[in-house]
PDB file of C-alpha atoms in Angstrom:
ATOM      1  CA  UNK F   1       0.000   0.000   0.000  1.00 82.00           C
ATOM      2  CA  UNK F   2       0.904   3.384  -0.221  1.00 86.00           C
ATOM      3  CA  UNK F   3       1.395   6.640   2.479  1.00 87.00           C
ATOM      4  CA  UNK F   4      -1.213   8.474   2.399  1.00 86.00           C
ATOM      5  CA  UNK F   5       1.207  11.359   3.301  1.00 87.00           C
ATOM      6  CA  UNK F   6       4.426  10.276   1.484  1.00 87.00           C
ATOM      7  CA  UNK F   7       3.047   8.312  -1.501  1.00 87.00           C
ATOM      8  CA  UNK F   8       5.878   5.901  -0.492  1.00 89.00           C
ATOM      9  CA  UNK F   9       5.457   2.143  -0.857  1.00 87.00           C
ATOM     10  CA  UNK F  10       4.992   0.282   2.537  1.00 87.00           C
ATOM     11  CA  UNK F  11       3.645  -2.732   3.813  1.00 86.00           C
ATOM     12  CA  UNK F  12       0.158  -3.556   4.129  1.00 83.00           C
ATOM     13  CA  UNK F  13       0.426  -4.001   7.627  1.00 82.00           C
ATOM     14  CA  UNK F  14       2.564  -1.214   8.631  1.00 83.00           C
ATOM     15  CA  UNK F  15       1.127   1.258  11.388  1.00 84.00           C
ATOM     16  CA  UNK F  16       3.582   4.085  10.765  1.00 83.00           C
ATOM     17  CA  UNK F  17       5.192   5.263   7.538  1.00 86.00           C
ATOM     18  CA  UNK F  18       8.775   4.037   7.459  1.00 84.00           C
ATOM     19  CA  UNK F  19       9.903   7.085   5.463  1.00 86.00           C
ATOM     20  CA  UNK F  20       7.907  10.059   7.251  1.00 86.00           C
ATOM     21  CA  UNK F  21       6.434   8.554   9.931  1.00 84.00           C
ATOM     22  CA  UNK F  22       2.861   9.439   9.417  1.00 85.00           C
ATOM     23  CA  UNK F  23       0.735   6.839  11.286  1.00 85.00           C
ATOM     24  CA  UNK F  24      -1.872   4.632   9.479  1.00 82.00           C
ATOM     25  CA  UNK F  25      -5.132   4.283   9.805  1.00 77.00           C
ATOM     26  CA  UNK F  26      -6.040   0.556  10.272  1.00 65.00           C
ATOM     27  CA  UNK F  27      -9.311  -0.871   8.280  1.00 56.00           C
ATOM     28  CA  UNK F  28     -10.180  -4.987   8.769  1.00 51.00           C
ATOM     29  CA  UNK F  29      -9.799  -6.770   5.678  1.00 51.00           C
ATOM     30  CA  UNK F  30     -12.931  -6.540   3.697  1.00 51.00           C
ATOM     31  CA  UNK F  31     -13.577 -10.182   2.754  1.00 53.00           C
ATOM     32  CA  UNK F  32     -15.571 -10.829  -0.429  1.00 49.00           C
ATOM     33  CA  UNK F  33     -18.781 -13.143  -0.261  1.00 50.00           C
ATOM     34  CA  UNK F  34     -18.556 -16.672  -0.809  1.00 46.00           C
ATOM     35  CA  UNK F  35     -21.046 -17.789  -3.208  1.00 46.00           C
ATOM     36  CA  UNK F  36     -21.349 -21.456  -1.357  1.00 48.00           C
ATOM     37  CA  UNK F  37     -21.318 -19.921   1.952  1.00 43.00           C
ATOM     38  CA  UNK F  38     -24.294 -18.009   1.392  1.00 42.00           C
ATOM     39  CA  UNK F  39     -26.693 -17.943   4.304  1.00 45.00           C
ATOM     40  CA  UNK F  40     -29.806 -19.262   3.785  1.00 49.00           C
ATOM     41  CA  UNK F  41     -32.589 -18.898   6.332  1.00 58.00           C
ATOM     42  CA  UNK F  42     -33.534 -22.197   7.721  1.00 67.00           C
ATOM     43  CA  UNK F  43     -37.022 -23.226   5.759  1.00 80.00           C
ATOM     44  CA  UNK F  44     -38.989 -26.753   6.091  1.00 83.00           C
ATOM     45  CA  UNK F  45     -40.662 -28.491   3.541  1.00 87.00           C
ATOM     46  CA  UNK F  46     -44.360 -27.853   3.069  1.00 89.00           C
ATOM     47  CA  UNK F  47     -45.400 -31.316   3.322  1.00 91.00           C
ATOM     48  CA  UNK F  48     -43.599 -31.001   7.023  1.00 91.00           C
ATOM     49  CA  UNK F  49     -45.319 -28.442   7.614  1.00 90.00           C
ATOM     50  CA  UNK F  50     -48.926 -30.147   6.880  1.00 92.00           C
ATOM     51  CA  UNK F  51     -47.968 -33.208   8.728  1.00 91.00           C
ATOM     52  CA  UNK F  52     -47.308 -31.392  11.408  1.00 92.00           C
ATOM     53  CA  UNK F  53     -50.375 -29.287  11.422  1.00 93.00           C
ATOM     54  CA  UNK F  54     -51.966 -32.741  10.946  1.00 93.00           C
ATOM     55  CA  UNK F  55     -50.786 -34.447  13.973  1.00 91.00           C
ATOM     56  CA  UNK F  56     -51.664 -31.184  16.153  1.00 92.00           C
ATOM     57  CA  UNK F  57     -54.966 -30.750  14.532  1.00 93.00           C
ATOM     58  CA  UNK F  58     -55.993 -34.977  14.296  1.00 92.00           C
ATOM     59  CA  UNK F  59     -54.648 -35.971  17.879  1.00 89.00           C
ATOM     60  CA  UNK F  60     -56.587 -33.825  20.027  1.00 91.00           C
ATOM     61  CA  UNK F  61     -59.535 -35.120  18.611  1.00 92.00           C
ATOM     62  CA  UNK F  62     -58.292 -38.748  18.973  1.00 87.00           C
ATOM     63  CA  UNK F  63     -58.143 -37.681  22.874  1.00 88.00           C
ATOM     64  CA  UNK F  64     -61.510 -36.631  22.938  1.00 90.00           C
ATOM     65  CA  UNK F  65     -63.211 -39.592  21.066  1.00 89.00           C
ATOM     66  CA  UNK F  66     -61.076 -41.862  23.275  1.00 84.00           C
ATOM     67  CA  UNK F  67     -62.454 -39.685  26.461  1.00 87.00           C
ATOM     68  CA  UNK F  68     -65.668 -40.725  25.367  1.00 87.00           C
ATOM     69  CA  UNK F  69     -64.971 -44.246  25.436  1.00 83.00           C
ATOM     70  CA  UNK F  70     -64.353 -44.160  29.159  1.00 79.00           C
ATOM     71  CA  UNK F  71     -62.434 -46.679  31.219  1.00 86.00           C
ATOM     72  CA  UNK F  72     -58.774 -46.178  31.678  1.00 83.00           C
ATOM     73  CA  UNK F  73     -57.627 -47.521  28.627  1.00 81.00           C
ATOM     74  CA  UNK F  74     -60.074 -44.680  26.696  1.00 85.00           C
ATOM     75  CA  UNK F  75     -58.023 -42.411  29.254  1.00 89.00           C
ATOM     76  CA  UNK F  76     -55.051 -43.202  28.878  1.00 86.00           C
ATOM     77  CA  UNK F  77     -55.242 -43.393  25.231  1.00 85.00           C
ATOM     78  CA  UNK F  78     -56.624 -39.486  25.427  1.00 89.00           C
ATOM     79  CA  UNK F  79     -53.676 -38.362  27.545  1.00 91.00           C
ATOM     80  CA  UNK F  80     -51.880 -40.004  24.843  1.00 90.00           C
ATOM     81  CA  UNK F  81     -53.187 -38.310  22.615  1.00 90.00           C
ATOM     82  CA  UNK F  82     -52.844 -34.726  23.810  1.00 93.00           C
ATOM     83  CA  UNK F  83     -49.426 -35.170  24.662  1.00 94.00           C
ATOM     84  CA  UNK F  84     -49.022 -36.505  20.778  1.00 92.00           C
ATOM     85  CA  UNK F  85     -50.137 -33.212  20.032  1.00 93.00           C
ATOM     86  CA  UNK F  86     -47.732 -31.428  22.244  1.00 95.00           C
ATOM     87  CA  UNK F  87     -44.863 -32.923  20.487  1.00 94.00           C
ATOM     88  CA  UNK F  88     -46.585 -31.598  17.225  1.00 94.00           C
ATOM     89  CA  UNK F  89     -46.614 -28.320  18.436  1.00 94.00           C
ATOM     90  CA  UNK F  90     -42.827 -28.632  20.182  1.00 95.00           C
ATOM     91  CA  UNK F  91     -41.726 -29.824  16.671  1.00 94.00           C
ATOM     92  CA  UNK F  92     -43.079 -27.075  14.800  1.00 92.00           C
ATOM     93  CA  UNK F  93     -41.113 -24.943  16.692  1.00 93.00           C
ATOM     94  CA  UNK F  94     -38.209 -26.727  15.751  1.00 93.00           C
ATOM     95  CA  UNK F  95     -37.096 -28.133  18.536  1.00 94.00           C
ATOM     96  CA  UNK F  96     -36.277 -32.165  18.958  1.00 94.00           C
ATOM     97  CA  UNK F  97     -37.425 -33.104  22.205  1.00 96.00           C
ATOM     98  CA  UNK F  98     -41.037 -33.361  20.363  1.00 95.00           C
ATOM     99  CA  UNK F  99     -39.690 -36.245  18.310  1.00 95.00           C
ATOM    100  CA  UNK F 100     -38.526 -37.962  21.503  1.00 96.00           C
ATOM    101  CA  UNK F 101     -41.793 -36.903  23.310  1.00 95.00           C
ATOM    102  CA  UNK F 102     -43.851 -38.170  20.649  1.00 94.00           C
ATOM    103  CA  UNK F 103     -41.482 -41.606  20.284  1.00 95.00           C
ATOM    104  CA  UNK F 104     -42.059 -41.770  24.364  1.00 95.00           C
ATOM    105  CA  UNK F 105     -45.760 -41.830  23.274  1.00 92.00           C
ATOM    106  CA  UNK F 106     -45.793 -44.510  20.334  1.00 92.00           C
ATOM    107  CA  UNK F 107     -43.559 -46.905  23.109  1.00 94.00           C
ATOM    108  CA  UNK F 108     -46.190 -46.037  25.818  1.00 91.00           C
ATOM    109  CA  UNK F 109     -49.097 -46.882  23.384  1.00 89.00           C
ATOM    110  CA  UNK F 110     -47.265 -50.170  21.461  1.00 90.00           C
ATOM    111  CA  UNK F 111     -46.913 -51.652  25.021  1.00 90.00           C
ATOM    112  CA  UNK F 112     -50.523 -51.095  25.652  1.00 87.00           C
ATOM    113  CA  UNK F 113     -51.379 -52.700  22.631  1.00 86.00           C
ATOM    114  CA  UNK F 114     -49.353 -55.518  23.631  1.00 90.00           C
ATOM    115  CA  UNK F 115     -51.267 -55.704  27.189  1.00 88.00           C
ATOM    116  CA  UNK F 116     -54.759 -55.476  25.596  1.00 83.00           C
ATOM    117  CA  UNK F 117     -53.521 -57.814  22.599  1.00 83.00           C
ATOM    118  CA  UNK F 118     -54.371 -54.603  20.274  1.00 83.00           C
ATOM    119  CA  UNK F 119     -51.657 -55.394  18.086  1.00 85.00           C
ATOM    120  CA  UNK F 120     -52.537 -53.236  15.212  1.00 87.00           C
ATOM    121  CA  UNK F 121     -52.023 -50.304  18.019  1.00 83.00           C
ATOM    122  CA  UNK F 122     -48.374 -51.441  18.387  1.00 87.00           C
ATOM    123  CA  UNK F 123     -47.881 -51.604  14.761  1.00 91.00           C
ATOM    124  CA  UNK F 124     -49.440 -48.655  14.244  1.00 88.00           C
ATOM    125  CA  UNK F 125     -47.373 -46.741  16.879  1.00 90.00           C
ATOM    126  CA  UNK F 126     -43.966 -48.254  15.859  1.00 92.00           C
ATOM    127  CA  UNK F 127     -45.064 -47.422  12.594  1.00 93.00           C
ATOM    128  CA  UNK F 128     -45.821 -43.764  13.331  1.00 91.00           C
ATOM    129  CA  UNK F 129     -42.474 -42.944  14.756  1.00 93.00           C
ATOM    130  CA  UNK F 130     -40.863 -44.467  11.738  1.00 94.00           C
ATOM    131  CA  UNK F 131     -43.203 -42.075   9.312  1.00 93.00           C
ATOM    132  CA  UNK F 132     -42.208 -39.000  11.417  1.00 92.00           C
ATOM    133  CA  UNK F 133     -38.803 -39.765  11.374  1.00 93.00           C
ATOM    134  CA  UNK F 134     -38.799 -40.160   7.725  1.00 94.00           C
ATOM    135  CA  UNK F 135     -40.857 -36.649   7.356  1.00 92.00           C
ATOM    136  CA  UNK F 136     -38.303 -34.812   9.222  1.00 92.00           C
ATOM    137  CA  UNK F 137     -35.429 -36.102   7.012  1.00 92.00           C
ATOM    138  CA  UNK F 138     -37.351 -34.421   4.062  1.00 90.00           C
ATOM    139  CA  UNK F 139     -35.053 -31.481   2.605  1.00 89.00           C
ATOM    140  CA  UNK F 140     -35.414 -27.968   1.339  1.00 87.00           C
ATOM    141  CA  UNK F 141     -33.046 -25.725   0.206  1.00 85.00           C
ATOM    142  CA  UNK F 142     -30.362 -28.822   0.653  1.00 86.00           C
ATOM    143  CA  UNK F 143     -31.267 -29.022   4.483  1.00 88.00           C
ATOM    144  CA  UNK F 144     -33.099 -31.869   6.148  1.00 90.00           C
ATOM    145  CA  UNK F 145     -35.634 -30.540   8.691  1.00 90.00           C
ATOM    146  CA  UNK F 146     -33.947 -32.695  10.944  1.00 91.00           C
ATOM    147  CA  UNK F 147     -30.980 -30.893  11.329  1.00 90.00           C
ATOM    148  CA  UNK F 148     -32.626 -27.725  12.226  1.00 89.00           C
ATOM    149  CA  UNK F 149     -34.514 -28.710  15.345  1.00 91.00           C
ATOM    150  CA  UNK F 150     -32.862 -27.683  18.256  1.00 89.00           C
TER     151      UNK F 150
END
């Protein structure tokens, strides 16, 4: 670079002139944008977002219609069910413990399909934290959902 006073050449990272002693003003480096380090706001994938909105919107009802049924399997299964939705709501919000909250629920509902020899229930929970697993693993903008909950 040159003195600004001087016009001499000196080195870039001098604070003082060598030649007339004038000191330098020192700027950062100005980097120039990356064009793969470009930061893109984290974004989920619609059909995330309608599962999700499905699972808060279809569980709560599932509570109430298994309210109705009475008997502690009816209320457990509702208490099950609100907490499902919960985990919806925790997920949409990006953060992870609703997966494990809602995978907490499928084992607490598979083993009481396995007590009441309701073995589509314990299919059908196994199989519903597989599903939401693979939902979450669905990408946008080269990001799987996944790895933006917190």
């Amino acid at each position: 670079m040159k003195c600004p006073n001087c016009g001499k050449e000196i080195a870039n990272d001098s604070t003082f002139c060598e030649f007339c002693g004038t000191q330098l003003e020192q700027t950062a480096p100005q980097q120039e944008p990356v064009a793969n380090n470009i930061n893109v706001e984290m974004q989920r994938h619609g059909f995330i977002t309608f599962w999700l909105w499905f699972m808060a919107i279809v569980n709560p009802i599932s509570a109430i219609l298994n309210f109705n049924v009475g008997g502690t399997i009816g209320v457990v299964a509702g208490i099950l069910g609100i907490v499902n939705c919960v985990a919806a709501i925790l997920l949409l919000n990006r953060k992870k413990v609703g997966f494990w909250l809602f995978t907490l629920m499928a084992a607490a509902s598979c083993t009481m399909g396995i007590m009441y020899e309701s073995f589509p229930q314990s299919i059908g929970a196994v199989a519903g934290v597989a599903i939401l697993y693979y939902v979450l693993q669905l990408r946008k903008n080269d990001q799987s959902y996944w790895s933006q909950l917190n």
